[in-house]
Coordinates of C-alpha atoms and ligand atoms in Angstrom, one line a residue:
X1 CA 4.2 28.1 -26.2
X2 CA 2.1 25.7 -28.3
X3 CA 1.7 22.2 -27.0
X4 CA 2.7 19.2 -29.0
X5 CA 0.0 17.1 -30.5
X6 CA -0.8 13.8 -29.0
X7 CA -3.3 11.1 -30.1
X8 CA -4.6 9.4 -27.0
X9 CA -6.0 5.9 -27.4
X10 CA -8.3 4.9 -24.6
X11 CA -8.9 1.2 -24.2
X12 CA -12.4 -0.1 -23.9
X13 CA -13.0 -2.1 -21.9
X14 CA -10.8 -0.8 -19.1
X15 CA -11.0 -0.5 -15.3
X16 CA -13.5 -2.0 -12.9
X17 CA -14.8 -5.5 -13.6
X18 CA -18.1 -6.9 -12.2
X19 CA -16.2 -8.7 -9.3
X20 CA -14.5 -5.6 -8.2
X21 CA -17.6 -3.5 -8.4
X22 CA -19.5 -6.1 -6.3
X23 CA -16.7 -6.4 -3.7
X24 CA -16.5 -2.6 -3.1
X25 CA -20.3 -2.4 -2.9
X26 CA -20.2 -5.1 -0.2
X27 CA -17.9 -3.1 2.0
X28 CA -20.0 0.1 1.4
X29 CA -23.2 -1.7 2.2
X30 CA -21.7 -3.4 5.3
X31 CA -20.7 0.1 6.6
X32 CA -24.2 1.4 6.0
X33 CA -25.8 -1.6 7.6
X34 CA -23.6 -2.2 10.6
X35 CA -21.7 1.1 11.0
X36 CA -18.0 1.5 11.5
X37 CA -15.7 -0.3 12.1
X38 CA -16.1 -3.0 9.5
X39 CA -13.0 -5.2 9.1
X40 CA -11.7 -6.3 5.7
X41 CA -9.3 -9.2 5.4
X42 CA -6.7 -8.1 2.8
X43 CA -7.2 -5.1 0.5
X44 CA -10.7 -5.6 -0.8
X45 CA -9.2 -5.1 -4.3
X46 CA -5.6 -4.2 -5.1
X47 CA -5.9 -0.4 -5.3
X48 CA -4.7 2.1 -2.8
X49 CA -7.2 4.8 -3.8
X50 CA -10.1 2.4 -3.3
X51 CA -8.7 1.2 0.0
X52 CA -8.0 4.7 1.4
X53 CA -11.5 5.8 0.4
X54 CA -13.1 2.9 2.3
X55 CA -10.8 3.4 5.2
X56 CA -12.0 7.0 5.4
X57 CA -15.6 5.6 5.6
X58 CA -14.7 3.3 8.5
X59 CA -13.3 0.1 7.0
X60 CA -10.3 -1.4 8.8
X61 CA -7.9 -3.4 6.6
X62 CA -6.0 -6.3 8.1
X63 CA -4.1 -9.2 6.6
X64 CA -5.2 -12.0 9.0
X65 CA -8.5 -12.9 10.7
X66 CA -6.6 -13.0 14.0
X67 CA -6.4 -9.2 13.9
X68 CA -10.2 -8.8 13.9
X69 CA -12.3 -8.7 17.1
X70 CA -15.1 -11.3 17.4
X71 CA -17.8 -8.8 17.7
X72 CA -17.4 -6.8 14.4
X73 CA -18.3 -7.8 10.9
X74 CA -15.4 -9.0 8.6
X75 CA -15.4 -9.1 4.8
X76 CA -13.1 -11.4 2.8
X77 CA -11.5 -9.8 -0.2
X78 CA -12.5 -10.3 -3.9
X79 CA -9.4 -12.6 -4.4
X80 CA -10.9 -15.4 -2.3
X81 CA -9.7 -17.1 0.9
X82 CA -8.6 -20.6 1.9
X83 CA -11.3 -22.7 3.5
X84 CA -9.7 -22.3 6.9
X85 CA -10.6 -18.6 7.0
X86 CA -14.5 -18.8 7.0
X87 CA -14.1 -22.0 9.1
X88 CA -12.2 -20.0 11.8
X89 CA -14.7 -17.1 11.5
X90 CA -17.6 -19.5 12.1
X91 CA -15.8 -21.1 15.0
X92 CA -15.4 -17.6 16.6
X93 CA -19.1 -16.9 15.8
X94 CA -18.2 -13.9 13.8
X95 CA -20.4 -12.1 11.3
X96 CA -18.6 -12.4 7.9
X97 CA -19.4 -11.6 4.3
X98 CA -17.4 -13.3 1.6
X99 CA -16.7 -10.8 -1.3
X100 CA -14.8 -13.4 -3.3
X101 CA -15.6 -12.8 -7.0
X102 CA -18.1 -15.4 -8.2
X103 CA -15.7 -16.2 -11.1
X104 CA -13.0 -17.0 -8.5
X105 CA -15.5 -19.1 -6.5
X106 CA -16.3 -21.0 -9.7
X107 CA -12.6 -22.1 -9.8
X108 CA -12.8 -23.1 -6.1
X109 CA -15.7 -25.3 -6.9
X110 CA -14.0 -26.8 -10.0
X111 CA -11.0 -27.7 -7.8
X112 CA -13.2 -29.3 -5.2
X113 CA -15.1 -31.3 -7.8
X114 CA -11.9 -32.8 -9.2
X115 CA -10.7 -33.6 -5.7
X116 CA -13.9 -35.3 -4.9
X117 CA -13.5 -37.4 -8.1
X118 CA -10.1 -38.5 -6.8
X119 CA -7.9 -36.2 -8.9
X120 CA -4.8 -34.3 -7.8
X121 CA -4.9 -30.7 -9.0
X122 CA -2.2 -28.6 -10.8
X123 CA -2.9 -24.8 -10.4
X124 CA -1.4 -22.4 -12.9
X125 CA -0.9 -19.2 -10.9
X126 CA 1.5 -16.8 -9.3
X127 CA 3.2 -17.9 -6.0
X128 CA 2.3 -15.7 -3.1
X129 CA -0.7 -14.1 -4.7
X130 CA -3.9 -14.2 -2.5
X131 CA -6.0 -15.8 -5.2
X132 CA -3.6 -18.6 -5.6
X133 CA -3.5 -19.1 -1.8
X134 CA -7.3 -19.0 -1.7
X135 CA -7.7 -21.6 -4.5
X136 CA -5.0 -23.9 -3.2
X137 CA -6.5 -23.5 0.3
X138 CA -9.8 -25.1 -0.8
X139 CA -8.1 -28.5 -0.6
X140 CA -5.9 -30.2 1.9
X141 CA -2.1 -29.6 1.8
X142 CA -0.4 -31.4 -1.1
X143 CA -3.6 -31.8 -3.2
X144 CA -2.9 -28.7 -5.3
X145 CA 0.5 -28.3 -6.9
X146 CA 1.5 -24.8 -8.2
X147 CA 3.1 -24.1 -11.5
X148 CA 3.9 -20.8 -13.1
X149 CA 5.9 -21.6 -16.2
X150 CA 6.4 -24.5 -18.7
X151 CA 9.6 -25.2 -16.9
X152 CA 7.8 -25.8 -13.6
X153 CA 5.7 -28.4 -15.5
X154 CA 8.8 -30.3 -16.4
X155 CA 9.7 -30.4 -12.7
X156 CA 6.3 -31.6 -11.4
X157 CA 6.2 -34.7 -9.3
X158 CA 2.6 -36.0 -9.3
X159 CA 0.9 -38.9 -7.5
X160 CA -0.7 -40.4 -10.6
X161 CA -0.4 -38.9 -14.1
X162 CA -3.7 -40.5 -15.0
X163 CA -5.6 -38.8 -12.2
X164 CA -4.7 -35.2 -12.7
X165 CA -6.7 -32.0 -13.3
X166 CA -5.7 -28.4 -13.7
X167 CA -7.2 -25.0 -12.8
X168 CA -5.8 -21.5 -13.2
X169 CA -5.7 -18.1 -11.6
X170 CA -8.3 -15.8 -13.2
X171 CA -5.9 -12.9 -14.0
X172 CA -3.1 -14.6 -15.9
X173 CA -1.7 -13.6 -19.3
X174 CA -3.9 -15.4 -21.8
X175 CA -0.9 -16.0 -24.2
X176 CA 1.6 -17.2 -21.5
X177 CA -1.1 -19.6 -20.1
X178 CA -1.5 -21.2 -23.5
X179 CA 2.1 -22.3 -23.3
X180 CA 1.8 -23.7 -19.7
X181 CA -1.4 -25.6 -20.6
X182 CA 0.3 -27.0 -23.7
X183 CA 3.2 -28.2 -21.5
X184 CA 0.8 -29.8 -19.1
X185 CA -1.1 -31.6 -21.9
X186 CA 2.2 -32.6 -23.5
X187 CA 3.5 -34.2 -20.3
X188 CA 0.1 -35.5 -19.0
X189 CA -2.1 -36.2 -22.1
X190 CA -5.1 -37.3 -20.0
X191 CA -5.1 -34.2 -17.7
X192 CA -8.6 -32.9 -17.1
X193 CA -9.3 -29.2 -17.1
X194 CA -11.5 -26.3 -18.3
X195 CA -12.1 -25.9 -22.1
X196 CA -9.1 -23.4 -22.2
X197 CA -8.2 -22.1 -18.8
X198 CA -10.0 -20.2 -16.0
X199 CA -9.0 -16.7 -17.0
X200 CA -12.0 -14.4 -16.6
X201 CA -13.8 -12.4 -19.2
X202 CA -12.5 -9.1 -17.8
X203 CA -8.9 -10.2 -17.9
X204 CA -9.3 -11.5 -21.4
X205 CA -11.1 -8.4 -22.7
X206 CA -8.6 -5.9 -21.2
X207 CA -5.7 -7.8 -22.7
X208 CA -7.4 -7.9 -26.1
X209 CA -7.9 -4.1 -26.0
X210 CA -4.2 -3.6 -25.0
X211 CA -3.1 -5.6 -27.9
X212 CA -5.2 -3.6 -30.3
X213 CA -3.8 -0.4 -28.8
X214 CA -0.2 -1.5 -28.7
X215 CA -0.2 -1.7 -32.5
X216 CA -0.9 2.0 -32.7
X217 CA 0.7 3.6 -29.7
X218 CA 4.3 4.8 -29.2
X219 CA 3.8 4.4 -25.4
X220 CA 1.2 3.0 -23.0
X221 CA 0.2 3.8 -19.5
X222 CA -1.6 1.2 -17.4
X223 CA -3.4 2.6 -14.4
X224 CA -3.1 0.1 -11.6
X225 CA -1.2 -1.0 -8.5
X226 CA 2.0 -2.9 -8.3
X227 CA 0.4 -5.7 -6.4
X228 CA -2.4 -6.0 -9.0
X229 CA -1.8 -9.2 -11.0
X230 CA -4.2 -8.3 -13.8
X231 CA -2.8 -4.7 -14.1
X232 CA 0.8 -6.0 -14.3
X233 CA -0.2 -8.5 -17.0
X234 CA -1.6 -5.6 -19.1
X235 CA 1.9 -3.9 -19.0
X236 CA 3.5 -7.2 -20.1
X237 CA 0.9 -7.8 -22.8
X238 CA 1.4 -4.2 -24.1
X239 CA 5.2 -4.6 -24.3
X240 CA 5.0 -8.0 -25.8
X241 CA 2.5 -6.8 -28.5
X242 CA 5.2 -4.3 -29.6
X243 CA 4.6 -1.1 -27.6
X244 CA 8.0 0.4 -27.1
X245 CA 7.2 1.8 -23.6
X246 CA 4.6 0.3 -21.3
X247 CA 4.4 1.6 -17.8
X248 CA 2.2 0.9 -14.7
X249 CA 1.1 4.1 -13.0
X250 CA -0.9 4.4 -9.8
X251 CA -1.6 8.1 -10.2
X252 CA -0.7 10.9 -12.6
X253 CA 2.2 11.8 -10.4
X254 CA 3.9 8.5 -11.4
X255 CA 4.1 9.4 -15.0
X256 CA 7.7 9.7 -16.2
X257 CA 7.5 12.6 -18.6
X258 CA 11.1 12.2 -19.7
X259 CA 10.4 8.7 -21.0
X260 CA 7.4 10.1 -23.0
X261 CA 9.5 12.8 -24.8
X262 CA 9.0 12.8 -28.6
X263 CA 5.9 10.5 -28.6
X264 CA 2.9 11.4 -30.8
X265 CA 0.6 8.6 -29.8
X266 CA -0.1 7.0 -26.4
X267 CA -2.5 4.3 -25.1
X268 CA -4.2 4.5 -21.7
X269 CA -5.9 1.6 -20.0
X270 CA -6.6 0.6 -16.4
X271 CA -6.6 -2.7 -14.5
X272 CA -9.8 -4.3 -13.2
X273 CA -9.2 -2.8 -9.8
X274 CA -8.4 0.8 -10.9
X275 CA -11.3 3.4 -10.6
X276 CA -12.1 5.6 -13.6
X277 CA -11.4 8.7 -11.6
X278 CA -7.7 7.8 -11.8
X279 CA -7.9 7.3 -15.5
X280 CA -9.4 10.8 -15.7
X281 CA -6.6 12.1 -13.7
X282 CA -4.0 10.6 -16.1
X283 CA -5.9 11.9 -19.1
X284 CA -6.0 15.4 -17.6
X285 CA -2.3 15.4 -16.9
X286 CA -1.6 14.5 -20.5
X287 CA -4.0 17.2 -21.6
X288 CA -2.1 19.7 -19.5
X289 CA 1.1 19.0 -21.6
X290 CA -0.2 18.1 -25.0
X291 CA -2.8 19.1 -27.5
X292 CA -4.8 15.8 -27.1
X293 CA -7.1 14.1 -29.5
X294 CA -8.9 11.2 -27.7
X295 CA -9.8 8.1 -29.7
X296 CA -11.4 5.1 -28.0
X297 CA -10.2 1.6 -29.0
X298 CA -13.2 -0.6 -28.3
X299 CA -12.6 -4.4 -28.7
X300 CA -15.5 -5.6 -26.6
X301 CA -18.6 -4.5 -24.7
X302 CA -19.2 -5.8 -21.2
X303 CA -22.5 -6.1 -19.5
X304 CA -21.6 -8.4 -16.7
X305 CA -23.0 -7.6 -13.2
X306 CA -22.9 -9.7 -10.0
X307 CA -25.5 -9.6 -7.3
X308 CA -24.4 -8.7 -3.8
X309 CA -24.9 -11.5 -1.3
X310 CA -28.2 -12.1 0.4
X311 CA -27.0 -11.1 3.8
X312 CA -26.4 -7.6 2.5
X313 CA -29.9 -7.2 1.1
X314 CA -33.0 -6.4 3.0
X315 CA -35.5 -9.3 2.9
X316 CA -38.0 -8.9 0.0
Ligands
10D1 O1 -4.1 -9.0 -8.3 P1 -5.4 -9.2 -9.0 O2 -5.4 -8.8 -10.4 O3 -5.8 -10.6 -8.8 O4 -6.5 -8.4 -8.1 P2 -7.0 -6.9 -8.3 O5 -7.6 -6.6 -7.0 O6 -6.0 -6.0 -8.9 O7 -8.2 -7.0 -9.4 C1 -9.4 -7.7 -9.2 C2 -9.1 -9.2 -9.4 C3 -9.4 -10.1 -8.5 C4 -10.2 -9.9 -7.3 C5 -9.0 -11.5 -8.8 F1 -9.8 -12.1 -9.6
SF4_2 FE1 -13.8 -11.5 -11.0 FE2 -12.3 -11.4 -13.2 FE3 -12.7 -9.2 -11.8 FE4 -11.2 -11.1 -10.8 S1 -10.8 -9.8 -12.6 S2 -12.7 -9.9 -9.7 S3 -12.2 -12.9 -11.6 S4 -14.3 -10.4 -12.9

């Protein structure tokens, strides 16, 4: 039987960002340096494949510092941690390495700076997400107010509308955030903040590539985990940009072949925490059923790289 033809658009950039790459390297280097077990507070990045791979090498994943013994190294995930976490680790005299992405740390510093200047902070972010908890946890309780939507802005009760600043999560939808920032500026014209928001280069670039792909593809598969904020945003951006079917898949086995019946074009991308090996797996599964022609949709080139922390490196 002849296979139906399928044009497969591959988004570029897709997959690992510099912060994810660095965080995974930190765990691998910690295992090499100190041997197993090395504890990791929270999934180092939101991807089961990555976590399982590191677990097989000797990493132990926990949600809270309390679950770690005093005498083994612990690594904090790329999403960032509240200030209380390193403080507690130091109190317990633990060896810890902070794998927080430098672009998340930059937002922490921004929030602290505004606080030092006497401003209350509004954070645009998703409730319950570890990055939001980490950024809010840089300051004392009540100093950071969380909003997710323009509606939340209308409900805000602030201490002084003239002494207000905002920061954002790094993995938000660029377009949705424009509306929330506009609502903030409308209600609090003197609010201070970044030039636009704090969404990182990787989030922005992956969303741009998805938009370019959505215009051409009947369907779209986003390789990523359900708890990965940036991956979920890619699905939303794809659907909003007009792609009739946009689906998050962790592995090729998640593909709903029935939903893809009749398509002749498909877009494939991956969230910032999804390894390329999983993209390959999805592409191979498509090739098994279709006569595939691959076309890359490149909307940006990335050359960002972050150094691993000094404690991981041998002295020069
Ligand atoms: O959920 P998420 O998008 O924030 O995290 P994930 O681990 O999927 O991707 C890396 C992004 C980080 C660490 C937040 F900036
Ligand atoms: Fe850093 Fe952006 Fe990657 Fe998050 S998505 S780890 S902020 S580069």
